Short mmCIF file of N, CA, C and O in Angstrom, two decimals:
data_model
loop_
_atom_site.label_atom_id
_atom_site.label_comp_id
_atom_site.label_asym_id
_atom_site.label_seq_id
_atom_site.Cartn_x
_atom_site.Cartn_y
_atom_site.Cartn_z
N GLN A 32 -0.73 -10.89 39.93
CA GLN A 32 0.36 -9.47 39.18
C GLN A 32 -0.36 -8.30 39.14
O GLN A 32 -1.99 -8.43 39.00
N VAL A 33 -0.02 -6.78 39.91
CA VAL A 33 -0.48 -5.91 40.34
C VAL A 33 -0.86 -5.00 38.78
O VAL A 33 0.13 -5.33 38.01
N GLN A 34 -2.56 -4.63 38.69
CA GLN A 34 -3.23 -4.48 37.65
C GLN A 34 -2.87 -3.23 37.74
O GLN A 34 -4.16 -2.86 38.96
N LEU A 35 -2.78 -1.78 37.22
CA LEU A 35 -3.29 -0.40 37.31
C LEU A 35 -3.89 0.33 35.24
O LEU A 35 -2.74 -0.37 34.17
N LEU A 36 -4.81 0.58 35.04
CA LEU A 36 -5.16 0.67 34.18
C LEU A 36 -5.70 1.96 34.28
O LEU A 36 -7.29 2.50 34.29
N GLU A 37 -5.48 2.86 33.55
CA GLU A 37 -5.30 4.04 33.16
C GLU A 37 -6.94 4.44 32.11
O GLU A 37 -7.08 4.35 31.23
N SER A 38 -8.01 5.51 32.64
CA SER A 38 -8.44 5.88 31.72
C SER A 38 -8.91 7.30 31.92
O SER A 38 -8.97 8.08 32.83
N GLY A 39 -9.50 7.80 30.81
CA GLY A 39 -10.34 9.52 30.65
C GLY A 39 -9.03 10.48 30.19
O GLY A 39 -9.45 11.58 30.01
N GLY A 40 -8.40 10.05 29.20
CA GLY A 40 -7.14 10.79 28.58
C GLY A 40 -8.03 11.50 27.09
O GLY A 40 -9.12 11.27 26.83
N GLY A 41 -7.59 12.64 27.08
CA GLY A 41 -7.85 13.03 25.23
C GLY A 41 -7.21 14.54 25.55
O GLY A 41 -6.24 14.67 25.58
N SER A 42 -8.00 15.37 24.06
CA SER A 42 -7.43 16.49 24.11
C SER A 42 -8.13 17.21 24.21
O SER A 42 -9.87 17.11 24.27
N VAL A 43 -7.53 18.60 24.96
CA VAL A 43 -8.05 19.42 24.93
C VAL A 43 -7.95 21.24 25.47
O VAL A 43 -6.25 21.03 24.80
N GLN A 44 -8.42 21.56 25.20
CA GLN A 44 -7.63 23.35 25.13
C GLN A 44 -7.04 23.86 26.43
O GLN A 44 -7.80 23.76 26.90
N PRO A 45 -6.44 24.72 25.51
CA PRO A 45 -5.60 25.78 27.46
C PRO A 45 -7.00 25.91 27.59
O PRO A 45 -7.88 26.68 27.37
N GLY A 46 -6.59 25.91 29.52
CA GLY A 46 -7.64 26.55 30.22
C GLY A 46 -9.42 25.51 30.55
O GLY A 46 -9.96 26.08 30.98
N GLY A 47 -9.19 24.17 29.83
CA GLY A 47 -10.17 23.08 29.75
C GLY A 47 -9.66 22.40 31.26
O GLY A 47 -9.00 22.44 32.09
N SER A 48 -10.43 21.69 31.31
CA SER A 48 -10.58 20.66 32.15
C SER A 48 -10.32 18.94 31.71
O SER A 48 -11.07 18.83 30.79
N LEU A 49 -9.78 17.98 32.53
CA LEU A 49 -10.39 16.33 32.31
C LEU A 49 -10.28 15.89 34.06
O LEU A 49 -8.98 16.50 34.54
N LYS A 50 -10.77 14.06 33.52
CA LYS A 50 -10.40 13.39 35.25
C LYS A 50 -10.11 12.22 34.11
O LYS A 50 -11.14 11.52 33.91
N LEU A 51 -8.74 12.01 35.16
CA LEU A 51 -8.38 10.62 34.70
C LEU A 51 -8.74 9.51 35.33
O LEU A 51 -9.13 10.15 36.81
N SER A 52 -8.31 8.25 36.03
CA SER A 52 -9.34 7.56 36.32
C SER A 52 -8.30 6.58 36.75
O SER A 52 -7.29 6.10 35.55
N CYS A 53 -8.07 5.74 37.28
CA CYS A 53 -7.14 4.49 37.42
C CYS A 53 -7.90 3.24 37.88
O CYS A 53 -8.23 3.54 39.10
N ALA A 54 -8.28 2.35 37.31
CA ALA A 54 -8.44 1.35 38.34
C ALA A 54 -7.61 0.16 38.64
O ALA A 54 -6.79 -0.36 37.31
N THR A 55 -7.68 -0.06 40.11
CA THR A 55 -6.78 -2.00 40.54
C THR A 55 -7.74 -2.09 41.37
O THR A 55 -9.17 -2.01 41.05
N SER A 56 -7.31 -3.14 41.82
CA SER A 56 -7.85 -3.92 42.41
C SER A 56 -7.38 -3.70 43.88
O SER A 56 -7.37 -2.71 44.08
N ARG A 57 -8.87 -4.43 45.28
CA ARG A 57 -9.10 -3.84 46.12
C ARG A 57 -7.95 -4.35 47.11
O ARG A 57 -8.14 -3.47 48.42
N SER A 58 -7.41 -4.92 46.61
CA SER A 58 -5.82 -5.58 47.16
C SER A 58 -4.40 -4.31 47.51
O SER A 58 -3.84 -3.84 48.58
N VAL A 59 -4.93 -3.59 46.42
CA VAL A 59 -4.04 -2.96 46.15
C VAL A 59 -4.20 -1.82 46.65
O VAL A 59 -3.65 -0.90 47.31
N PHE A 60 -4.85 -1.49 46.50
CA PHE A 60 -5.21 -0.02 46.45
C PHE A 60 -6.36 0.44 48.27
O PHE A 60 -6.01 1.45 48.90
N SER A 61 -6.10 -1.08 49.25
CA SER A 61 -6.41 -0.98 50.25
C SER A 61 -5.59 -0.77 50.82
O SER A 61 -4.59 -0.36 52.72
N ALA A 62 -3.56 -1.14 50.00
CA ALA A 62 -3.02 -1.13 51.67
C ALA A 62 -1.47 -0.40 50.37
O ALA A 62 -0.78 -0.42 51.69
N CYS A 63 -2.00 0.23 49.27
CA CYS A 63 -0.94 0.77 49.34
C CYS A 63 -1.14 2.50 49.23
O CYS A 63 -2.18 2.83 48.80
N GLY A 64 0.42 3.21 48.79
CA GLY A 64 -0.25 4.81 48.75
C GLY A 64 -0.52 4.33 46.88
O GLY A 64 0.44 3.65 46.55
N MET A 65 -1.20 5.27 46.33
CA MET A 65 -1.35 5.68 45.33
C MET A 65 -0.54 7.31 43.94
O MET A 65 -0.42 8.38 44.51
N HIS A 66 -0.40 7.14 43.24
CA HIS A 66 0.29 7.75 42.72
C HIS A 66 0.36 8.28 41.26
O HIS A 66 -0.36 7.90 40.69
N TRP A 67 0.50 9.33 40.72
CA TRP A 67 -0.07 10.15 38.84
C TRP A 67 1.34 10.59 39.01
O TRP A 67 1.88 11.59 39.36
N TYR A 68 2.17 9.57 37.82
CA TYR A 68 3.03 10.43 37.35
C TYR A 68 2.71 10.78 35.84
O TYR A 68 1.88 10.61 35.21
N ARG A 69 3.90 11.45 35.09
CA ARG A 69 3.58 12.18 33.57
C ARG A 69 4.85 12.55 33.07
O ARG A 69 6.19 12.48 33.39
N GLN A 70 5.06 12.44 31.89
CA GLN A 70 6.32 12.07 31.07
C GLN A 70 6.01 12.87 29.66
O GLN A 70 5.43 12.14 28.39
N ALA A 71 5.99 13.72 29.63
CA ALA A 71 6.03 14.40 28.31
C ALA A 71 7.07 13.65 27.03
O ALA A 71 8.35 13.83 27.59
N PRO A 72 7.65 13.96 25.74
CA PRO A 72 7.88 13.43 25.06
C PRO A 72 9.50 14.33 25.57
O PRO A 72 9.37 15.48 24.48
N GLY A 73 10.52 13.43 25.00
CA GLY A 73 11.86 13.28 25.35
C GLY A 73 11.99 14.13 26.83
O GLY A 73 13.62 14.88 26.52
N LYS A 74 11.12 14.30 27.66
CA LYS A 74 11.66 14.22 28.87
C LYS A 74 11.34 12.95 29.55
O LYS A 74 10.91 12.32 29.92
N GLU A 75 12.10 13.56 30.78
CA GLU A 75 12.08 12.35 32.10
C GLU A 75 10.76 12.49 32.74
O GLU A 75 9.98 13.10 32.69
N ARG A 76 10.75 11.54 33.49
CA ARG A 76 9.25 11.32 33.97
C ARG A 76 8.89 12.42 35.01
O ARG A 76 10.12 11.50 35.73
N GLU A 77 8.13 13.04 35.64
CA GLU A 77 8.15 13.43 37.32
C GLU A 77 6.81 13.05 37.57
O GLU A 77 5.50 12.29 36.55
N PHE A 78 6.74 13.59 38.72
CA PHE A 78 5.47 13.34 39.54
C PHE A 78 4.66 14.05 39.74
O PHE A 78 5.39 15.14 39.55
N VAL A 79 3.51 14.03 39.59
CA VAL A 79 2.40 14.70 39.73
C VAL A 79 1.12 15.12 40.70
O VAL A 79 1.79 15.89 41.49
N SER A 80 1.12 13.54 42.02
CA SER A 80 0.79 14.37 43.43
C SER A 80 0.65 12.15 43.67
O SER A 80 0.89 11.15 42.92
N LYS A 81 0.21 12.43 44.98
CA LYS A 81 -0.22 11.25 45.95
C LYS A 81 -0.71 11.45 46.19
O LYS A 81 -0.91 12.39 47.19
N SER A 82 -1.74 9.97 46.54
CA SER A 82 -2.15 9.71 47.83
C SER A 82 -1.86 8.74 48.55
O SER A 82 -1.61 7.92 48.33
N ALA A 83 -1.17 9.02 49.49
CA ALA A 83 -0.58 8.16 50.56
C ALA A 83 -1.31 7.48 51.36
O ALA A 83 -3.10 7.99 51.27
N ARG A 84 -1.38 6.24 52.63
CA ARG A 84 -2.46 5.51 52.57
C ARG A 84 -2.93 6.13 53.64
O ARG A 84 -4.01 5.81 54.05
N ASP A 85 -2.37 6.68 54.48
CA ASP A 85 -3.19 7.79 55.80
C ASP A 85 -4.16 8.83 55.90
O ASP A 85 -4.62 9.57 55.98
N GLY A 86 -4.46 9.32 53.74
CA GLY A 86 -4.94 10.64 53.25
C GLY A 86 -3.99 11.89 53.05
O GLY A 86 -4.59 12.55 52.43
N THR A 87 -2.85 11.31 53.31
CA THR A 87 -2.63 13.06 52.91
C THR A 87 -2.26 12.40 51.49
O THR A 87 -2.01 12.20 50.64
N THR A 88 -1.91 13.91 50.98
CA THR A 88 -2.04 14.18 49.49
C THR A 88 -1.38 15.15 49.33
O THR A 88 -0.76 15.79 50.09
N THR A 89 -0.36 14.75 48.23
CA THR A 89 0.89 15.28 47.68
C THR A 89 1.17 16.24 46.32
O THR A 89 0.20 15.55 45.64
N TYR A 90 0.74 17.20 45.71
CA TYR A 90 1.66 18.11 45.01
C TYR A 90 2.51 18.86 43.90
O TYR A 90 2.76 19.18 44.93
N ALA A 91 3.04 18.24 43.20
CA ALA A 91 4.03 18.96 42.27
C ALA A 91 3.74 20.70 42.56
O ALA A 91 2.46 20.96 42.17
N ASP A 92 4.49 21.45 42.82
CA ASP A 92 4.44 22.59 42.26
C ASP A 92 3.56 22.96 41.04
O ASP A 92 2.73 24.17 41.19
N SER A 93 3.94 22.46 40.47
CA SER A 93 3.74 22.76 39.16
C SER A 93 1.94 22.69 38.77
O SER A 93 1.57 23.35 37.79
N VAL A 94 1.23 21.83 39.27
CA VAL A 94 0.09 21.67 39.68
C VAL A 94 -0.68 21.99 40.52
O VAL A 94 -2.22 21.69 41.13
N LYS A 95 -0.56 22.72 41.48
CA LYS A 95 -0.54 22.94 42.84
C LYS A 95 -1.60 24.19 42.59
O LYS A 95 -1.46 25.01 41.73
N GLY A 96 -3.00 23.71 42.92
CA GLY A 96 -4.55 25.19 42.49
C GLY A 96 -4.67 24.03 41.64
O GLY A 96 -6.38 25.21 41.44
N ARG A 97 -4.57 23.35 41.07
CA ARG A 97 -5.82 23.10 39.75
C ARG A 97 -5.76 21.83 39.61
O ARG A 97 -6.80 21.24 39.08
N PHE A 98 -4.34 20.50 39.86
CA PHE A 98 -5.06 19.13 40.24
C PHE A 98 -5.75 18.70 41.66
O PHE A 98 -5.43 19.81 42.30
N ILE A 99 -6.43 17.62 42.03
CA ILE A 99 -7.08 17.53 42.37
C ILE A 99 -6.72 15.87 42.67
O ILE A 99 -7.65 15.28 41.76
N ILE A 100 -5.89 14.82 43.52
CA ILE A 100 -6.11 13.70 43.59
C ILE A 100 -7.26 13.11 44.15
O ILE A 100 -7.67 13.73 45.71
N SER A 101 -7.99 12.30 43.77
CA SER A 101 -9.04 11.45 44.98
C SER A 101 -8.61 9.99 44.48
O SER A 101 -8.35 9.51 43.74
N ARG A 102 -10.12 9.48 45.59
CA ARG A 102 -10.35 8.38 45.68
C ARG A 102 -11.31 7.84 46.07
O ARG A 102 -12.04 8.50 47.21
N ASP A 103 -11.53 6.65 45.17
CA ASP A 103 -13.21 5.47 45.32
C ASP A 103 -13.10 4.88 46.21
O ASP A 103 -13.10 3.57 44.80
N ASN A 104 -12.97 4.52 47.67
CA ASN A 104 -12.36 3.43 47.76
C ASN A 104 -13.46 2.08 47.63
O ASN A 104 -13.26 0.77 47.51
N SER A 105 -14.92 2.55 47.57
CA SER A 105 -15.90 1.56 47.04
C SER A 105 -15.94 0.69 45.93
O SER A 105 -16.41 -0.54 45.33
N LYS A 106 -14.40 1.53 44.68
CA LYS A 106 -14.39 1.29 43.40
C LYS A 106 -12.99 0.73 43.58
O LYS A 106 -12.70 0.88 41.49
N ASN A 107 -12.44 0.94 44.25
CA ASN A 107 -11.27 0.71 43.75
C ASN A 107 -10.13 1.90 42.66
O ASN A 107 -9.80 1.03 42.09
N THR A 108 -10.83 2.84 42.91
CA THR A 108 -10.40 3.96 41.90
C THR A 108 -9.94 5.01 42.16
O THR A 108 -10.13 5.32 42.84
N LEU A 109 -8.48 5.27 41.30
CA LEU A 109 -7.87 6.66 42.21
C LEU A 109 -8.68 7.64 41.11
O LEU A 109 -8.54 7.15 39.71
N TYR A 110 -7.99 8.92 40.54
CA TYR A 110 -9.13 10.16 40.64
C TYR A 110 -7.45 11.24 40.16
O TYR A 110 -7.05 11.12 41.45
N LEU A 111 -7.88 11.54 39.05
CA LEU A 111 -7.11 12.86 38.63
C LEU A 111 -7.95 13.75 38.20
O LEU A 111 -7.68 13.95 37.01
N GLN A 112 -8.20 15.13 39.17
CA GLN A 112 -8.89 16.25 38.18
C GLN A 112 -8.04 17.48 37.57
O GLN A 112 -7.16 18.06 39.03
N MET A 113 -7.30 17.07 36.38
CA MET A 113 -6.92 18.48 35.94
C MET A 113 -8.22 19.91 36.03
O MET A 113 -8.38 19.96 34.65
N ASN A 114 -7.73 20.91 36.47
CA ASN A 114 -8.59 21.91 35.83
C ASN A 114 -7.85 23.23 35.40
O ASN A 114 -6.00 22.82 35.16
N SER A 115 -8.02 23.65 34.53
CA SER A 115 -7.46 25.24 34.15
C SER A 115 -5.92 24.84 33.08
O SER A 115 -4.66 24.93 33.63
N LEU A 116 -6.05 23.47 32.09
CA LEU A 116 -4.91 22.74 31.78
C LEU A 116 -4.10 24.04 31.21
O LEU A 116 -5.44 24.44 30.23
N GLN A 117 -2.86 23.80 30.13
CA GLN A 117 -2.10 24.17 29.89
C GLN A 117 -0.91 23.89 29.29
O GLN A 117 -1.40 22.11 29.02
N THR A 118 -0.71 23.94 28.10
CA THR A 118 -0.14 23.55 26.58
C THR A 118 0.82 22.72 27.70
O THR A 118 1.81 21.31 27.04
N GLU A 119 1.45 23.02 28.94
CA GLU A 119 2.88 22.79 30.02
C GLU A 119 2.59 20.84 30.35
O GLU A 119 3.84 20.40 30.62
N ASP A 120 1.41 21.11 30.64
CA ASP A 120 0.60 19.81 31.08
C ASP A 120 0.60 18.48 30.05
O ASP A 120 0.43 17.41 30.16
N THR A 121 1.17 18.32 28.26
CA THR A 121 0.96 17.27 27.37
C THR A 121 2.17 16.77 27.93
O THR A 121 3.16 16.79 27.84
N ALA A 122 1.62 15.36 28.00
CA ALA A 122 2.18 14.40 28.26
C ALA A 122 1.52 13.24 28.58
O ALA A 122 0.29 12.94 28.50
N VAL A 123 1.99 11.77 28.79
CA VAL A 123 1.18 10.58 29.03
C VAL A 123 1.10 10.51 30.57
O VAL A 123 2.40 10.44 31.31
N TYR A 124 0.36 10.04 31.22
CA TYR A 124 0.05 10.21 32.31
C TYR A 124 0.06 9.33 32.80
O TYR A 124 -0.78 8.29 32.40
N TYR A 125 0.59 8.58 34.21
CA TYR A 125 0.69 7.13 34.53
C TYR A 125 0.19 7.36 35.83
O TYR A 125 0.66 7.66 37.14
N CYS A 126 -0.72 5.77 36.18
CA CYS A 126 -1.02 5.63 37.67
C CYS A 126 -0.10 4.69 37.90
O CYS A 126 0.65 4.03 37.31
N ALA A 127 -0.12 4.83 39.67
CA ALA A 127 1.15 3.66 39.79
C ALA A 127 1.20 3.98 41.41
O ALA A 127 0.27 4.38 42.14
N ALA A 128 1.33 2.72 42.41
CA ALA A 128 0.85 2.18 43.23
C ALA A 128 2.24 1.86 44.16
O ALA A 128 3.18 1.12 43.29
N CYS A 129 2.21 1.90 45.19
CA CYS A 129 3.27 1.17 46.68
C CYS A 129 4.62 1.78 46.35
O CYS A 129 4.50 2.91 45.83
N GLY A 130 5.13 1.01 46.50
CA GLY A 130 6.50 1.83 46.79
C GLY A 130 6.96 2.24 48.20
O GLY A 130 6.90 2.31 48.85
N GLY A 131 8.57 2.75 48.14
CA GLY A 131 8.76 3.84 49.34
C GLY A 131 9.14 5.30 49.42
O GLY A 131 9.05 6.47 47.97
N SER A 132 10.39 5.36 49.31
CA SER A 132 11.03 6.13 49.14
C SER A 132 11.86 5.75 47.48
O SER A 132 13.00 7.87 47.23
N TRP A 133 11.68 5.41 47.34
CA TRP A 133 12.55 5.28 45.48
C TRP A 133 11.62 5.45 44.33
O TRP A 133 11.88 5.15 43.31
N GLY A 134 10.22 5.43 45.01
CA GLY A 134 9.26 5.69 43.81
C GLY A 134 8.12 4.74 44.17
O GLY A 134 8.44 3.28 44.85
N PRO A 135 7.10 4.62 43.19
CA PRO A 135 6.56 3.13 42.98
C PRO A 135 5.97 2.15 42.60
O PRO A 135 8.39 1.95 42.26
N ASP A 136 6.48 1.35 43.07
CA ASP A 136 7.01 -0.27 42.56
C ASP A 136 6.19 -1.31 41.49
O ASP A 136 6.01 -1.30 40.75
N TYR A 137 4.50 -0.59 41.11
CA TYR A 137 4.00 -0.56 40.32
C TYR A 137 3.75 0.47 39.21
O TYR A 137 2.79 1.85 39.89
N TRP A 138 3.11 0.15 38.07
CA TRP A 138 2.64 0.86 37.31
C TRP A 138 2.16 1.17 36.44
O TRP A 138 1.30 -0.49 35.82
N GLY A 139 1.05 2.03 35.68
CA GLY A 139 -0.05 1.30 34.88
C GLY A 139 0.44 1.65 33.08
O GLY A 139 1.76 2.34 32.81
N PRO A 140 0.03 1.27 32.23
CA PRO A 140 0.28 1.79 30.86
C PRO A 140 -0.11 3.32 30.05
O PRO A 140 0.66 3.66 29.17
N GLY A 141 -0.44 3.71 31.16
CA GLY A 141 -0.60 6.15 30.91
C GLY A 141 -1.67 5.96 30.09
O GLY A 141 -2.23 4.92 28.77
N THR A 142 -2.08 7.00 30.00
CA THR A 142 -2.99 7.67 28.67
C THR A 142 -2.69 9.67 28.64
O THR A 142 -1.92 9.50 29.37
N GLN A 143 -2.83 9.32 27.83
CA GLN A 143 -2.31 10.13 26.60
C GLN A 143 -3.13 11.50 26.41
O GLN A 143 -4.24 11.34 26.59
N VAL A 144 -2.42 12.91 27.33
CA VAL A 144 -3.33 13.87 27.74
C VAL A 144 -2.56 15.48 26.73
O VAL A 144 -1.59 15.25 26.85
N THR A 145 -3.36 15.61 25.51
CA THR A 145 -2.88 16.68 24.81
C THR A 145 -2.96 17.92 25.17
O THR A 145 -4.88 18.13 25.15
N VAL A 146 -2.91 19.04 25.22
CA VAL A 146 -3.33 20.30 25.67
C VAL A 146 -2.89 21.24 24.58
O VAL A 146 -1.85 21.47 24.32
N SER A 147 -4.11 21.51 23.81
CA SER A 147 -3.66 22.73 22.69
C SER A 147 -4.68 23.33 22.54
O SER A 147 -5.94 23.24 21.86
N SER A 148 -4.25 24.36 21.31
CA SER A 148 -5.16 25.09 20.98
C SER A 148 -5.90 25.35 19.90
O SER A 148 -4.30 24.55 18.92
#
């Protein structure tokens, strides 16, 4: 069974930064594209960022210029560096893997990010 485990969530003030991590297996990390999604209470889950198998990165318009997705191949770990955080970024952040046009196939349990003053 594919497992993905997020970590690094927490509470910060507006303008602050957090770095999320997603640990997975070597087989998944080497074979699949990796994604970050988020879901705020009462809202639909939304796409945040993608790191494709060919290294191409994609960002939602709402986070462009503020968030950076990256990989550490030696640790089979995906990262999301989040800078200039805003209250609108408050959500549960989910790591996801594989899939295709219809979205990812596998999901982690999520980690809470709260941005408030």
